[in-house]
Amino acid sequence: MSGTQLTVTLSGGGADDARTVVRALEGTFGAPDERPADGNATVHTATFDGEADAGAADGGGQDAGRLSAPVTVTVQGSPEAVRRASETLTRVFTARDEGASSGDQEQERQLRLEP
């Protein structure tokens, strides 16, 4: 996993809520590999491989939209990518930290986002 790659797993809410969360991260990480689309899925994932322009990174997520239901988000990647994702999500949404775990080169953090 590169220093800027981030995997995001979302549960709760629907596809629209998952897309709202992904949009919030695009200003920091650029476009994901795919946007959540399946309206019948109970878990959505997105992988970000790059980094947005430095100017966009400061304002990431400001126009992401609102959630219709609580969403549990797990972000996994390098400690720097996880930190940046967590900061972006807590700036844009009402968020509660649900815990973190660390490996040798990766970190995982779970957040609960409220509408």
Tab-separated table of C-alpha atoms in Angstrom:
chain	number	residue	atom	x	y	z
A	1	MET	CA	0.000	0.000	0.000
A	2	SER	CA	1.507	3.314	-1.062
A	3	GLY	CA	1.765	6.301	1.270
A	4	THR	CA	-1.299	7.903	-0.273
A	5	GLN	CA	-3.481	4.822	-0.821
A	6	LEU	CA	-6.531	4.680	1.409
A	7	THR	CA	-9.259	2.050	1.579
A	8	VAL	CA	-12.628	3.189	2.924
A	9	THR	CA	-15.377	0.791	4.008
A	10	LEU	CA	-18.819	2.221	4.793
A	11	SER	CA	-21.835	0.610	6.417
A	12	GLY	CA	-25.149	2.042	7.520
A	13	GLY	CA	-27.101	4.524	5.461
A	14	GLY	CA	-27.439	3.880	1.752
A	15	ALA	CA	-25.508	4.368	-1.457
A	16	ASP	CA	-26.231	8.123	-1.405
A	17	ASP	CA	-24.727	8.410	2.090
A	18	ALA	CA	-21.676	6.397	0.982
A	19	ARG	CA	-21.220	8.705	-2.018
A	20	THR	CA	-21.488	11.732	0.294
A	21	VAL	CA	-18.644	10.412	2.455
A	22	VAL	CA	-16.521	9.580	-0.596
A	23	ARG	CA	-17.071	13.111	-1.991
A	24	ALA	CA	-15.853	14.519	1.324
A	25	LEU	CA	-12.548	12.661	0.904
A	26	GLU	CA	-11.987	13.568	-2.761
A	27	GLY	CA	-10.556	17.002	-1.973
A	28	THR	CA	-7.860	15.351	0.115
A	29	PHE	CA	-7.173	12.168	-1.866
A	30	GLY	CA	-8.445	12.792	-5.408
A	31	ALA	CA	-11.019	10.618	-7.161
A	32	PRO	CA	-11.530	7.039	-5.895
A	33	ASP	CA	-11.205	3.970	-8.088
A	34	GLU	CA	-15.029	3.721	-8.153
A	35	ARG	CA	-17.860	5.518	-6.417
A	36	PRO	CA	-20.400	3.512	-4.408
A	37	ALA	CA	-23.258	2.668	-6.767
A	38	ASP	CA	-25.168	-0.448	-5.730
A	39	GLY	CA	-28.286	0.750	-3.916
A	40	ASN	CA	-28.915	-2.731	-2.509
A	41	ALA	CA	-25.481	-3.194	-0.921
A	42	THR	CA	-25.165	-3.046	2.854
A	43	VAL	CA	-21.415	-2.317	2.745
A	44	HIS	CA	-19.699	0.054	0.298
A	45	THR	CA	-15.994	0.414	-0.391
A	46	ALA	CA	-13.794	2.907	-2.182
A	47	THR	CA	-10.049	2.994	-2.713
A	48	PHE	CA	-8.135	6.202	-3.201
A	49	ASP	CA	-4.781	5.778	-4.956
A	50	GLY	CA	-3.633	9.359	-5.361
A	51	GLU	CA	-3.468	12.700	-3.729
A	52	ALA	CA	-5.434	15.790	-4.719
A	53	ASP	CA	-3.722	19.059	-5.586
A	54	ALA	CA	-2.227	20.714	-2.534
A	55	GLY	CA	-4.707	23.592	-2.758
A	56	ALA	CA	-7.699	21.260	-2.761
A	57	ALA	CA	-6.397	19.264	0.189
A	58	ASP	CA	-7.025	22.145	2.562
A	59	GLY	CA	-10.690	22.486	1.622
A	60	GLY	CA	-11.633	18.865	1.068
A	61	GLY	CA	-15.216	17.934	1.691
A	62	GLN	CA	-16.762	21.322	2.295
A	63	ASP	CA	-19.528	20.722	-0.277
A	64	ALA	CA	-19.947	16.986	0.341
A	65	GLY	CA	-23.593	17.155	1.406
A	66	ARG	CA	-25.552	15.764	4.338
A	67	LEU	CA	-26.064	12.221	5.537
A	68	SER	CA	-29.573	10.761	5.815
A	69	ALA	CA	-28.578	8.152	8.425
A	70	PRO	CA	-25.630	7.290	10.672
A	71	VAL	CA	-22.709	5.754	8.770
A	72	THR	CA	-19.842	3.697	10.164
A	73	VAL	CA	-16.634	4.383	8.252
A	74	THR	CA	-13.431	2.364	8.474
A	75	VAL	CA	-10.355	3.940	6.904
A	76	GLN	CA	-7.245	1.858	6.339
A	77	GLY	CA	-3.855	2.864	4.988
A	78	SER	CA	-0.596	4.475	6.002
A	79	PRO	CA	-0.698	6.335	9.319
A	80	GLU	CA	-0.498	9.653	7.406
A	81	ALA	CA	-3.373	8.751	5.049
A	82	VAL	CA	-5.551	7.572	7.945
A	83	ARG	CA	-4.789	10.736	9.918
A	84	ARG	CA	-5.681	12.957	6.957
A	85	ALA	CA	-8.883	11.035	6.246
A	86	SER	CA	-9.921	11.187	9.899
A	87	GLU	CA	-9.261	14.935	10.056
A	88	THR	CA	-11.264	15.527	6.877
A	89	LEU	CA	-14.235	13.462	8.036
A	90	THR	CA	-14.344	15.000	11.520
A	91	ARG	CA	-14.185	18.493	9.991
A	92	VAL	CA	-17.074	17.816	7.585
A	93	PHE	CA	-19.362	15.585	9.665
A	94	THR	CA	-20.340	15.096	13.275
A	95	ALA	CA	-18.075	12.162	14.061
A	96	ARG	CA	-17.334	9.890	16.983
A	97	ASP	CA	-14.065	7.953	17.125
A	98	GLU	CA	-14.861	4.249	17.486
A	99	GLY	CA	-11.250	3.096	17.829
A	100	ALA	CA	-8.072	2.369	15.938
A	101	SER	CA	-5.550	-0.385	15.433
A	102	SER	CA	-2.029	-0.220	14.079
A	103	GLY	CA	0.224	-2.645	12.277
A	104	ASP	CA	3.837	-2.316	11.189
A	105	GLN	CA	3.098	-0.019	8.246
A	106	GLU	CA	-0.679	0.356	8.237
A	107	GLN	CA	-3.291	1.820	10.464
A	108	GLU	CA	-7.042	1.394	10.666
A	109	ARG	CA	-9.530	3.774	12.281
A	110	GLN	CA	-13.279	3.503	12.646
A	111	LEU	CA	-15.535	6.551	12.857
A	112	ARG	CA	-19.283	6.854	13.356
A	113	LEU	CA	-20.671	9.743	11.295
A	114	GLU	CA	-24.009	11.225	12.321
A	115	PRO	CA	-26.464	13.125	10.105
